[in-house]
Coordinates of C-alpha atoms in Angstrom, one line a residue:
M1 CA 0.2 -0.1 -0.3
A2 CA 3.1 2.2 0.5
M3 CA 3.5 3.1 -3.5
F4 CA -0.3 4.4 -3.2
E5 CA 0.4 6.8 -0.1
L6 CA -0.3 10.4 -1.0
R7 CA 2.1 12.5 -2.1
P8 CA 2.3 16.1 -0.6
Y9 CA 0.9 17.7 -3.9
Q10 CA -1.8 14.5 -4.3
Q11 CA -2.9 15.7 -0.8
A12 CA -3.1 19.3 -1.9
A13 CA -5.3 18.2 -4.7
L14 CA -7.6 16.5 -2.5
T15 CA -8.0 19.5 0.0
A16 CA -8.3 21.8 -3.0
L17 CA -11.5 19.7 -3.9
E18 CA -12.8 18.9 -0.5
D19 CA -12.6 22.8 -0.1
Y20 CA -14.1 23.6 -3.2
W21 CA -17.4 21.5 -2.6
R22 CA -17.7 22.5 1.1
D23 CA -18.0 26.0 -0.5
G24 CA -21.0 25.2 -2.6
G25 CA -18.6 24.4 -6.0
G26 CA -20.0 22.4 -8.7
N27 CA -17.9 20.9 -11.4
P28 CA -14.4 21.2 -10.7
L29 CA -11.2 20.4 -12.5
V30 CA -7.6 19.0 -11.5
V31 CA -5.0 19.6 -13.6
M32 CA -1.9 17.0 -13.2
A33 CA 1.1 16.4 -15.3
T34 CA 1.4 13.2 -16.7
A35 CA 3.1 10.2 -14.6
T36 CA 2.2 12.5 -11.3
G37 CA -0.5 9.8 -10.2
K38 CA -4.1 11.2 -11.0
S39 CA -5.0 7.5 -10.5
V40 CA -4.1 7.5 -6.5
V41 CA -6.2 10.8 -5.7
I42 CA -9.3 9.4 -7.5
A43 CA -8.8 6.5 -5.6
H44 CA -8.0 8.2 -2.1
L45 CA -10.9 10.6 -3.2
I46 CA -13.6 7.5 -3.8
R47 CA -12.4 5.8 -0.5
D48 CA -12.7 9.2 1.8
I49 CA -16.2 10.6 0.1
S50 CA -17.7 6.9 0.3
R51 CA -16.7 6.4 3.9
R52 CA -18.5 9.6 4.9
Y53 CA -21.4 9.0 2.7
P54 CA -22.0 5.3 2.7
A55 CA -25.0 5.7 0.1
L56 CA -22.7 7.6 -2.5
R57 CA -22.9 6.2 -6.1
V58 CA -19.8 6.8 -8.3
L59 CA -19.4 6.6 -12.0
V60 CA -15.4 6.8 -13.2
V61 CA -15.3 6.7 -16.8
T62 CA -12.2 7.2 -19.3
H63 CA -12.1 6.4 -23.0
V64 CA -9.1 3.1 -23.1
L65 CA -9.1 0.2 -21.4
E66 CA -5.6 0.9 -20.2
L67 CA -7.1 4.1 -18.3
I68 CA -9.4 1.8 -17.0
E69 CA -6.8 -0.8 -15.4
Q70 CA -4.6 1.9 -13.9
D71 CA -7.1 3.7 -12.2
L72 CA -8.5 0.7 -10.5
I73 CA -5.6 -1.1 -9.3
P74 CA -4.8 1.6 -6.4
L75 CA -8.3 1.5 -5.1
R76 CA -8.6 -2.2 -4.6
T77 CA -5.3 -1.6 -3.0
L78 CA -6.4 1.2 -0.7
W79 CA -9.9 -0.8 -0.2
P80 CA -10.0 -4.1 -1.0
D81 CA -13.3 -4.7 0.1
A82 CA -14.4 -1.9 -1.9
P83 CA -18.1 -2.3 -3.8
I84 CA -16.6 -2.2 -7.0
G85 CA -17.9 -2.7 -10.7
I86 CA -16.3 -2.7 -14.4
N87 CA -18.2 -2.0 -17.5
S88 CA -15.9 -2.5 -20.2
A89 CA -16.1 -4.4 -23.3
G90 CA -12.3 -4.6 -24.0
I91 CA -12.1 -6.0 -20.7
G92 CA -14.8 -8.4 -20.8
E93 CA -17.0 -7.1 -17.6
R94 CA -20.6 -5.3 -17.9
E95 CA -21.8 -4.2 -14.7
W96 CA -24.2 -1.8 -14.5
G97 CA -25.5 -2.0 -10.7
A98 CA -22.6 -1.3 -8.3
P99 CA -22.5 1.6 -6.2
I100 CA -18.7 2.3 -7.9
I101 CA -18.0 1.4 -11.6
F102 CA -15.2 2.1 -13.6
A103 CA -16.0 2.4 -17.4
G104 CA -15.1 2.9 -20.7
V105 CA -17.2 5.8 -22.2
Q106 CA -17.8 3.6 -25.6
S107 CA -19.2 1.1 -22.8
V108 CA -22.1 2.9 -21.5
W109 CA -22.9 6.1 -23.0
R110 CA -25.5 4.5 -25.2
S111 CA -27.3 3.2 -22.3
A112 CA -27.0 5.6 -19.5
A113 CA -29.8 4.6 -17.8
R114 CA -28.7 1.1 -16.9
L115 CA -26.0 2.9 -14.5
G116 CA -29.1 4.9 -12.4
P117 CA -28.2 7.5 -10.5
R118 CA -25.0 8.8 -9.9
H119 CA -23.8 11.3 -7.2
L120 CA -20.0 11.7 -8.1
V121 CA -18.8 11.3 -11.7
L122 CA -14.9 11.5 -12.6
I123 CA -14.0 11.8 -15.9
D124 CA -10.0 10.8 -16.2
E125 CA -8.5 12.5 -19.8
A126 CA -11.4 15.1 -19.2
H127 CA -9.9 17.5 -22.1
L128 CA -11.3 14.8 -24.5
V129 CA -14.8 16.1 -23.2
P130 CA -16.2 18.2 -26.0
H131 CA -18.0 21.9 -25.0
D132 CA -20.7 21.4 -27.8
G133 CA -22.3 18.8 -29.5
D134 CA -24.1 15.2 -29.2
G135 CA -20.6 13.0 -28.6
M136 CA -20.3 10.1 -26.6
Y137 CA -19.1 11.8 -23.0
R138 CA -21.8 14.8 -23.3
T139 CA -24.6 12.1 -24.2
L140 CA -23.6 10.1 -21.2
L141 CA -23.7 13.1 -18.9
A142 CA -27.1 14.1 -20.2
E143 CA -28.7 11.7 -19.4
L144 CA -27.1 10.7 -15.7
R145 CA -28.2 14.8 -15.2
A146 CA -31.7 13.6 -16.2
L147 CA -31.7 10.8 -13.3
A148 CA -30.6 12.9 -10.7
P149 CA -32.4 15.1 -8.6
A150 CA -31.6 18.8 -9.5
D151 CA -28.0 19.5 -8.5
D152 CA -27.5 16.2 -6.8
M153 CA -24.5 15.3 -9.4
R154 CA -21.1 16.6 -9.4
I155 CA -18.8 16.3 -12.2
A156 CA -14.8 16.2 -11.6
G157 CA -12.6 16.3 -14.4
F158 CA -9.0 15.0 -14.5
S159 CA -6.2 16.0 -17.0
A160 CA -2.6 16.9 -17.9
T161 CA -4.1 19.3 -20.7
P162 CA -7.3 21.5 -19.6
F163 CA -7.9 22.4 -23.0
R164 CA -8.7 21.5 -26.4
L165 CA -7.7 22.4 -29.6
D166 CA -11.1 23.4 -31.4
S167 CA -12.3 25.5 -28.2
G168 CA -9.8 26.4 -25.6
R169 CA -9.6 26.1 -21.7
L170 CA -12.1 23.2 -20.6
D171 CA -13.5 25.8 -18.0
E172 CA -14.2 28.9 -20.2
G173 CA -16.5 29.3 -22.9
E174 CA -20.2 28.5 -24.0
G175 CA -21.3 24.9 -23.2
K176 CA -18.2 24.2 -20.6
I177 CA -18.6 21.2 -18.6
F178 CA -16.6 22.6 -15.5
D179 CA -16.4 25.4 -13.6
A180 CA -13.0 26.1 -12.5
I181 CA -9.4 24.6 -12.3
V182 CA -9.2 24.1 -8.7
F183 CA -5.8 22.6 -8.6
D184 CA -2.9 22.6 -11.3
Y185 CA 0.8 20.8 -10.7
G186 CA 2.7 20.6 -14.1
I187 CA 5.3 18.8 -15.8
G188 CA 8.0 21.8 -14.3
Q189 CA 7.1 21.5 -10.6
G190 CA 6.9 17.7 -10.9
I191 CA 10.7 17.5 -12.3
R192 CA 11.7 20.2 -10.0
D193 CA 10.2 18.3 -6.9
G194 CA 11.8 15.2 -7.9
W195 CA 9.0 13.4 -8.9
L196 CA 9.4 13.1 -12.5
S197 CA 12.2 12.4 -15.1
P198 CA 14.2 15.5 -16.5
L199 CA 13.6 16.3 -20.1
T200 CA 16.3 17.2 -22.8
S201 CA 15.8 18.2 -26.1
K202 CA 18.1 18.5 -28.9
T203 CA 17.6 20.2 -32.3
T204 CA 17.8 17.7 -34.9
G205 CA 19.6 18.1 -38.5
T206 CA 16.1 17.0 -40.1
E207 CA 12.7 18.4 -40.2
I208 CA 9.8 17.6 -41.8
N209 CA 8.5 20.0 -44.4
I210 CA 5.2 20.9 -43.7
S211 CA 5.2 24.2 -46.0
G212 CA 2.6 22.6 -48.5
V213 CA 0.4 20.9 -45.5
G214 CA -3.2 22.5 -45.4
R215 CA -5.1 23.4 -41.9
R216 CA -8.6 21.7 -40.7
G217 CA -10.0 22.7 -37.8
G218 CA -6.7 24.1 -36.6
E219 CA -4.7 21.5 -37.2
F220 CA -2.9 19.6 -40.0
I221 CA -4.6 17.8 -42.8
A222 CA -3.8 14.4 -41.8
G223 CA -3.5 12.9 -45.3
E224 CA -1.5 15.9 -46.6
L225 CA 0.5 15.6 -43.2
E226 CA 1.2 12.2 -43.8
R227 CA 2.3 12.9 -47.3
A228 CA 4.5 15.4 -46.3
A229 CA 6.1 13.4 -43.7
D230 CA 6.8 10.2 -45.0
D231 CA 9.1 11.1 -47.5
S232 CA 11.9 8.6 -47.8
A233 CA 14.7 10.9 -47.5
T234 CA 13.3 12.6 -44.6
V235 CA 12.6 9.5 -43.3
S236 CA 16.0 7.6 -43.7
A237 CA 17.4 10.9 -42.3
A238 CA 15.4 10.8 -39.0
C239 CA 15.9 7.1 -38.8
D240 CA 20.0 8.0 -39.2
E241 CA 19.7 10.6 -36.3
I242 CA 17.6 8.6 -34.1
V243 CA 20.1 5.5 -34.4
A244 CA 22.9 7.8 -33.5
R245 CA 21.7 10.1 -31.0
G246 CA 19.8 6.7 -29.2
V247 CA 23.3 5.0 -28.8
D248 CA 23.7 5.1 -25.3
R249 CA 19.4 5.3 -24.9
R250 CA 17.9 2.1 -23.8
S251 CA 14.0 2.8 -24.8
W252 CA 12.7 4.2 -27.7
L253 CA 9.3 5.6 -28.6
V254 CA 8.6 7.5 -31.5
F255 CA 5.5 9.3 -32.9
C256 CA 4.2 9.0 -36.6
C257 CA 1.6 10.6 -38.9
G258 CA -0.1 7.5 -40.2
V259 CA -0.2 3.9 -40.6
A260 CA 2.2 4.2 -43.8
H261 CA 4.3 6.8 -42.1
A262 CA 4.9 4.2 -39.5
H263 CA 5.5 1.3 -41.0
H264 CA 8.4 2.6 -43.2
V265 CA 9.9 4.4 -40.2
G266 CA 9.6 1.0 -38.2
Q267 CA 11.0 -0.9 -41.3
D268 CA 13.9 1.5 -41.8
L269 CA 14.9 1.4 -38.1
S270 CA 14.4 -2.5 -38.4
A271 CA 17.3 -2.2 -41.4
R272 CA 19.5 -0.3 -39.3
G273 CA 19.7 -3.0 -36.6
V274 CA 17.3 -2.1 -33.9
S275 CA 14.5 -4.2 -32.5
C276 CA 11.5 -2.2 -33.4
R277 CA 7.4 -2.9 -33.8
V278 CA 4.9 -0.8 -34.7
V279 CA 1.7 -0.4 -33.5
T280 CA -1.6 2.0 -34.9
G281 CA -5.3 1.7 -34.7
E282 CA -5.3 -1.0 -37.3
T283 CA -3.0 -3.4 -35.0
P284 CA -4.8 -6.5 -34.0
L285 CA -5.1 -6.1 -30.2
A286 CA -3.6 -9.1 -29.0
E287 CA -0.6 -8.2 -31.4
R288 CA -0.6 -4.6 -29.6
E289 CA -0.6 -5.8 -26.4
D290 CA 2.3 -8.4 -27.0
S291 CA 4.6 -5.4 -28.6
V292 CA 3.8 -3.4 -25.7
A293 CA 4.5 -5.8 -23.0
A294 CA 8.0 -6.6 -25.0
F295 CA 8.5 -2.9 -24.7
K296 CA 7.7 -2.4 -21.2
A297 CA 9.8 -5.5 -20.0
G298 CA 13.1 -4.2 -22.1
A299 CA 12.8 -7.1 -24.9
L300 CA 11.8 -4.7 -27.5
K301 CA 14.0 -1.3 -28.0
C302 CA 11.7 0.5 -30.0
L303 CA 7.8 1.1 -30.5
V304 CA 6.8 3.2 -33.6
N305 CA 3.0 4.3 -32.9
V306 CA 0.3 6.3 -34.4
N307 CA -2.4 8.2 -32.0
V308 CA -2.6 4.8 -29.9
L309 CA 0.0 5.5 -27.1
T310 CA -0.7 9.3 -26.6
T311 CA -2.6 8.9 -23.4
G312 CA -2.9 6.1 -20.8
F313 CA 0.2 4.4 -21.9
D314 CA 2.6 4.2 -18.9
A315 CA 6.4 2.7 -19.9
P316 CA 8.4 4.4 -17.2
R317 CA 11.8 3.3 -18.9
I318 CA 11.1 5.5 -22.1
D319 CA 14.5 7.6 -22.2
L320 CA 14.3 8.7 -26.1
L321 CA 10.9 9.8 -28.0
A322 CA 11.1 11.3 -31.4
M323 CA 8.3 13.0 -32.5
L324 CA 7.8 12.8 -36.1
R325 CA 4.6 14.2 -36.3
P326 CA 3.8 17.5 -36.4
T327 CA 0.7 19.0 -34.7
L328 CA -0.8 22.8 -34.3
S329 CA -2.2 21.2 -30.9
T330 CA -0.7 22.2 -27.7
G331 CA -2.6 19.8 -25.8
L332 CA -1.2 17.2 -28.4
Y333 CA 2.4 17.9 -27.8
V334 CA 2.6 17.8 -23.9
Q335 CA 0.8 14.8 -24.0
M336 CA 3.1 13.1 -26.2
V337 CA 6.2 14.6 -24.4
G338 CA 4.7 13.6 -21.3
R339 CA 5.1 9.7 -22.0
G340 CA 9.1 10.6 -21.4
T341 CA 8.5 12.0 -17.9
R342 CA 8.0 9.0 -15.7
K343 CA 11.2 8.3 -13.8
A344 CA 12.8 4.6 -13.7
E345 CA 16.1 3.0 -12.1
G346 CA 19.0 3.7 -14.4
K347 CA 17.1 6.7 -16.3
T348 CA 18.7 10.1 -15.9
N349 CA 16.5 11.9 -18.2
C350 CA 14.4 11.4 -21.4
L351 CA 15.6 12.8 -25.2
I352 CA 13.1 14.8 -26.7
L353 CA 14.0 14.2 -30.6
D354 CA 11.7 17.0 -32.6
F355 CA 11.8 16.2 -35.8
A356 CA 8.5 17.9 -36.5
G357 CA 9.5 21.4 -35.2
N358 CA 6.9 21.0 -32.2
C359 CA 9.3 22.4 -29.6
R360 CA 10.0 25.2 -31.5
R361 CA 6.2 25.6 -32.4
H362 CA 4.6 25.3 -28.6
G363 CA 7.7 26.3 -26.7
P364 CA 9.1 24.6 -23.7
V365 CA 6.7 21.7 -22.7
D366 CA 6.5 23.1 -19.1
Q367 CA 5.8 27.1 -20.2
V368 CA 3.4 26.6 -23.2
D369 CA 0.7 29.5 -23.4
I370 CA -2.8 28.1 -24.0
T371 CA -3.9 31.3 -25.2
V372 CA -1.6 31.6 -28.2
G373 CA -4.2 30.6 -31.1
G374 CA -6.7 33.0 -30.0
N375 CA -10.3 32.9 -30.6
N376 CA -10.6 30.6 -27.7
S377 CA -8.5 27.9 -29.3
T378 CA -5.1 26.3 -28.4
A379 CA -4.1 25.6 -32.2
V380 CA -0.9 27.9 -33.0
A381 CA 0.3 29.1 -36.3
P382 CA 2.5 26.5 -38.5
T383 CA 5.4 28.8 -38.2
S384 CA 5.1 30.3 -34.7
V385 CA 8.5 30.5 -32.5
Q386 CA 8.3 30.0 -28.8
A387 CA 11.9 28.6 -28.3
K388 CA 15.2 28.7 -29.5
T389 CA 18.4 26.8 -29.7
C390 CA 21.8 27.1 -28.1
P391 CA 24.5 27.5 -30.3
E392 CA 27.0 25.7 -28.3
C393 CA 25.0 22.1 -27.7
D394 CA 21.8 22.5 -29.8
E395 CA 19.6 22.5 -26.2
I396 CA 16.4 24.0 -27.2
N397 CA 15.7 26.7 -24.3
P398 CA 12.8 29.1 -23.8
L399 CA 12.7 32.6 -25.8
H400 CA 13.2 34.4 -23.0
A401 CA 16.2 32.2 -22.1
T402 CA 19.7 34.5 -21.0
M403 CA 21.3 31.0 -20.4
C404 CA 21.2 27.6 -21.7
C405 CA 19.7 25.3 -19.4
C406 CA 22.1 22.7 -20.3
C407 CA 25.6 23.9 -20.8
G408 CA 25.3 27.6 -19.2
H409 CA 26.2 29.2 -22.2
E410 CA 24.8 32.7 -22.0
W411 CA 23.1 35.2 -24.9
P412 CA 24.5 38.3 -25.0
K413 CA 21.7 40.5 -23.2
P414 CA 19.6 43.1 -25.3
K415 CA 21.0 46.8 -25.4
P416 CA 18.2 49.2 -23.7
A417 CA 16.6 51.2 -26.2
A418 CA 18.1 54.5 -26.5
K419 CA 15.6 57.7 -26.1
H420 CA 17.2 59.4 -29.1
A421 CA 18.5 58.0 -32.7
T422 CA 22.1 57.0 -31.9
F423 CA 23.0 57.1 -35.4
A424 CA 22.1 59.0 -38.8
D425 CA 18.9 58.2 -40.8
A426 CA 19.8 57.3 -43.8
V427 CA 16.9 59.0 -45.7
P428 CA 18.1 61.1 -48.7
I429 CA 17.4 64.8 -48.5
L430 CA 15.7 64.8 -51.9
T431 CA 13.6 62.5 -53.7
G432 CA 15.4 59.8 -55.9
E433 CA 18.5 60.3 -54.1
R434 CA 20.3 57.1 -52.9
V435 CA 22.5 56.9 -49.6
W436 CA 25.2 53.6 -49.8
L437 CA 25.8 52.5 -46.5
P438 CA 29.1 50.4 -45.9
V439 CA 28.4 46.6 -45.2
T440 CA 30.6 45.8 -41.9
D441 CA 29.0 42.1 -41.5
I442 CA 26.4 39.9 -43.0
S443 CA 24.5 36.9 -41.7
F444 CA 22.3 34.4 -43.3
H445 CA 19.2 32.8 -41.4
R446 CA 15.9 31.1 -41.5
H447 CA 13.2 33.4 -41.3
Y448 CA 9.0 32.7 -40.2
K449 CA 7.0 35.2 -40.8
Y450 CA 4.7 36.1 -37.9
G451 CA 2.0 38.1 -39.7
D452 CA 1.3 35.2 -42.4
P453 CA 1.3 32.0 -40.5
G454 CA 0.5 30.1 -43.8
A455 CA 3.7 31.1 -45.7
P456 CA 6.7 29.2 -46.1
P457 CA 9.8 30.4 -44.6
S458 CA 12.2 32.9 -46.0
F459 CA 15.9 33.2 -46.4
R460 CA 16.8 36.4 -44.0
V461 CA 19.8 38.2 -45.1
D462 CA 21.3 40.4 -42.4
Y463 CA 23.4 43.4 -43.2
L464 CA 25.1 45.6 -40.3
C465 CA 26.4 49.3 -41.2
G466 CA 27.8 50.4 -38.1
L467 CA 25.9 50.1 -35.8
S468 CA 22.6 49.7 -37.7
P469 CA 20.9 46.4 -38.8
Y470 CA 19.3 45.9 -42.0
A471 CA 17.4 42.9 -43.6
E472 CA 16.2 41.8 -46.7
Y473 CA 14.1 38.4 -47.3
V474 CA 14.1 36.1 -50.5
S475 CA 11.4 33.6 -51.1
F476 CA 12.7 30.6 -52.1
E477 CA 10.3 28.3 -51.1
R478 CA 7.2 30.2 -52.5
Q479 CA 5.6 30.1 -56.0
G480 CA 4.9 32.5 -58.6
Y481 CA 6.7 36.4 -58.9
P482 CA 8.2 36.0 -55.4
R483 CA 9.9 32.7 -56.4
T484 CA 11.1 34.5 -59.7
C485 CA 12.6 37.3 -57.7
A486 CA 14.5 34.7 -55.4
E487 CA 16.0 33.5 -58.7
R488 CA 17.2 36.6 -60.3
W489 CA 18.5 37.7 -56.3
W490 CA 20.4 34.6 -56.3
Y491 CA 22.3 34.8 -59.6
A492 CA 22.7 38.7 -59.2
L493 CA 24.6 37.8 -56.3
G494 CA 27.1 35.1 -57.9
G495 CA 25.1 31.9 -56.7
S496 CA 25.4 29.1 -59.3
A497 CA 23.2 26.9 -60.8
P498 CA 20.8 25.5 -59.8
I499 CA 19.0 27.9 -57.9
P500 CA 18.3 26.4 -54.0
V501 CA 14.4 24.9 -53.9
T502 CA 14.7 25.5 -50.1
V503 CA 15.9 28.0 -47.2
D504 CA 18.1 25.0 -45.9
E505 CA 19.7 24.5 -49.3
A506 CA 20.6 28.1 -49.4
L507 CA 22.0 28.4 -46.0
Q508 CA 24.3 25.4 -46.8
R509 CA 25.1 27.2 -50.3
Q510 CA 26.0 30.6 -48.8
H511 CA 29.5 30.4 -49.5
E512 CA 28.8 30.9 -53.4
L513 CA 27.5 34.6 -52.9
D514 CA 29.6 37.3 -53.5
P515 CA 30.3 39.6 -50.5
V516 CA 27.9 42.7 -50.8
V517 CA 29.8 45.7 -49.6
A518 CA 27.1 48.4 -49.4
I519 CA 23.3 48.8 -49.8
A520 CA 21.1 51.3 -50.3
V521 CA 17.9 51.5 -48.4
V522 CA 14.4 53.1 -48.5
R523 CA 12.4 54.0 -45.1
S524 CA 8.8 52.4 -45.4
G525 CA 7.3 53.5 -42.1
R526 CA 9.3 52.0 -39.1
F527 CA 11.0 49.8 -41.3
S528 CA 13.5 50.5 -44.0
N529 CA 13.9 48.3 -47.6
V530 CA 17.2 47.6 -49.0
T531 CA 16.6 48.5 -52.4
D532 CA 20.1 48.4 -54.0
R533 CA 23.1 46.5 -53.2
R534 CA 27.2 47.0 -54.7
V535 CA 28.9 43.3 -54.7
R536 CA 32.3 42.6 -54.9
R537 CA 33.0 39.8 -57.6
S538 CA 35.9 37.1 -57.4
D539 CA 37.7 38.8 -59.8
G540 CA 37.9 42.3 -57.6
S541 CA 35.0 44.1 -59.7
V542 CA 32.6 46.0 -58.3
V543 CA 28.8 45.7 -59.6
E544 CA 25.7 47.4 -58.9
V545 CA 22.7 45.2 -58.2
D546 CA 19.4 47.2 -58.5
R547 CA 16.0 46.6 -56.8
H548 CA 15.0 44.7 -60.4
Y549 CA 18.1 42.8 -59.9
R550 CA 19.8 43.9 -62.8
C551 CA 23.9 44.4 -63.0
W552 CA 26.1 46.2 -64.0
V553 CA 29.9 47.0 -63.2
I554 CA 30.7 49.8 -61.5
E555 CA 34.6 49.0 -60.5
T556 CA 37.0 46.9 -62.3
R557 CA 40.1 45.9 -61.0
A558 CA 42.0 47.8 -63.2
D559 CA 40.2 51.3 -61.6
A560 CA 40.7 49.8 -58.2
A561 CA 44.3 49.5 -58.4
R562 CA 44.7 52.9 -59.9
A563 CA 42.7 54.3 -56.7
L564 CA 44.7 52.6 -54.6
A565 CA 48.0 53.6 -56.1
A566 CA 46.8 57.5 -56.3
T567 CA 46.1 57.4 -52.8
P568 CA 48.7 59.7 -51.3
I569 CA 51.0 58.4 -48.0
N570 CA 50.2 60.8 -44.8
D571 CA 53.9 60.2 -42.9
A572 CA 51.7 61.5 -40.2
I573 CA 49.6 58.6 -38.9
L574 CA 51.8 56.8 -36.0
F575 CA 49.9 53.5 -36.6

């Protein structure tokens, strides 16, 4: 029984529930991170309240048989004589009248009246309850309310993610079931208190290209997403990296986009000598149970899955988690990462390999912002940037971090904004006059456009002119005129054929570009746009590239040599 004794935060959750109901509250929500023991809190709650109210009739409902079994064990251990019944087709028991019933929602929602009045309904994984519609949960709850006297039924929800992709927070908005979050204990708190395994995440060399994937209902369209992810080169490169990064890791869990994608990933990992199996919604139950059992026992190194091991899956040995499934759902992101937070003997941390851009999109899992989607939705933009990568160790850090959480690298502190301009404005005194600014440094980066979430990334060129920064953006991954301009820009600056197709390819080939020695800019509102460039070719000549990317020589190598020879020597300069 010792393993089901209450931890301090679990006792705090029970106290919060009791206080809420004592003060007249209705339907509370308890938020507890994956692996912090919701089932233990549920067991103690049922035992304690049933002892005070012997006539109490309780229903514990969830959506998968694994969770039914997990929720049952602590209560049976704490209270061996509890009047428990199980109603689950998957488990093979269909009890309707017991005072305490653990049920799968699929097994009871059509016949809720057979359960009789229920005073307390506990919903595990409560984020699956929609705000509106006629789904299984809402149909079940409506029928149970009709059986109970007015205000004589309470509903309590338990979840690690108290929000939905389509409708936002569970305790807000029209049609909500839950009135308030009465207790919240997250991943970050669990790790800091030593109850959860630390997480570490490294930037991967491969990322799934989602630029052509559409969205529906706030999430990527499944078929289009799988086609993008199931690219043979991407799958092969990702599997190479998983194997290389996982050499010292003993238990790997991989999330994929679809059945075909999962089988291709499984085949590639198996071909690299990894003991690996695939489980999907199409996998026969007996085969799925055998694979999961082998994985938990350590007889299988890797388990590849599609949408079946996101919730209710307890495998503490997992120390490498690979996301090959991009998502705009903050809840799904948190649930996936949560599979790696359980502690186990010999486990130092869990390595998160994010080939899907989820960490950058949603930010560190203990600091996710569930309001970023707006319109009461927790969907983020495909190009949302909520994290940054350490240049020393590739660890993913919060955007606001000043020091890397892994290696201690320090980012330079931003300079305070001056109350007045610190450099002369590069605006000509007369219309049509150009002011040329000497370029002292140039760098190239991938850029995501905040104002246009659906736009593909662009190739950003940063020019430093004295203390003043300027930028221009080249759209290699767009179609039509932007792509034509990108092609002209590439050739004008000395790049060779073929022209890059992606930003990543352009970054890899930046060495082909000739150095820009000066730029002309035009002010547009608060920003300045680069219009013209002076570029030094490899033969020493300088060409001018205008806004239409037309080029003409303004200084030959011989001109430069004559100018240097004509420069008088000043003997008064001492250095």
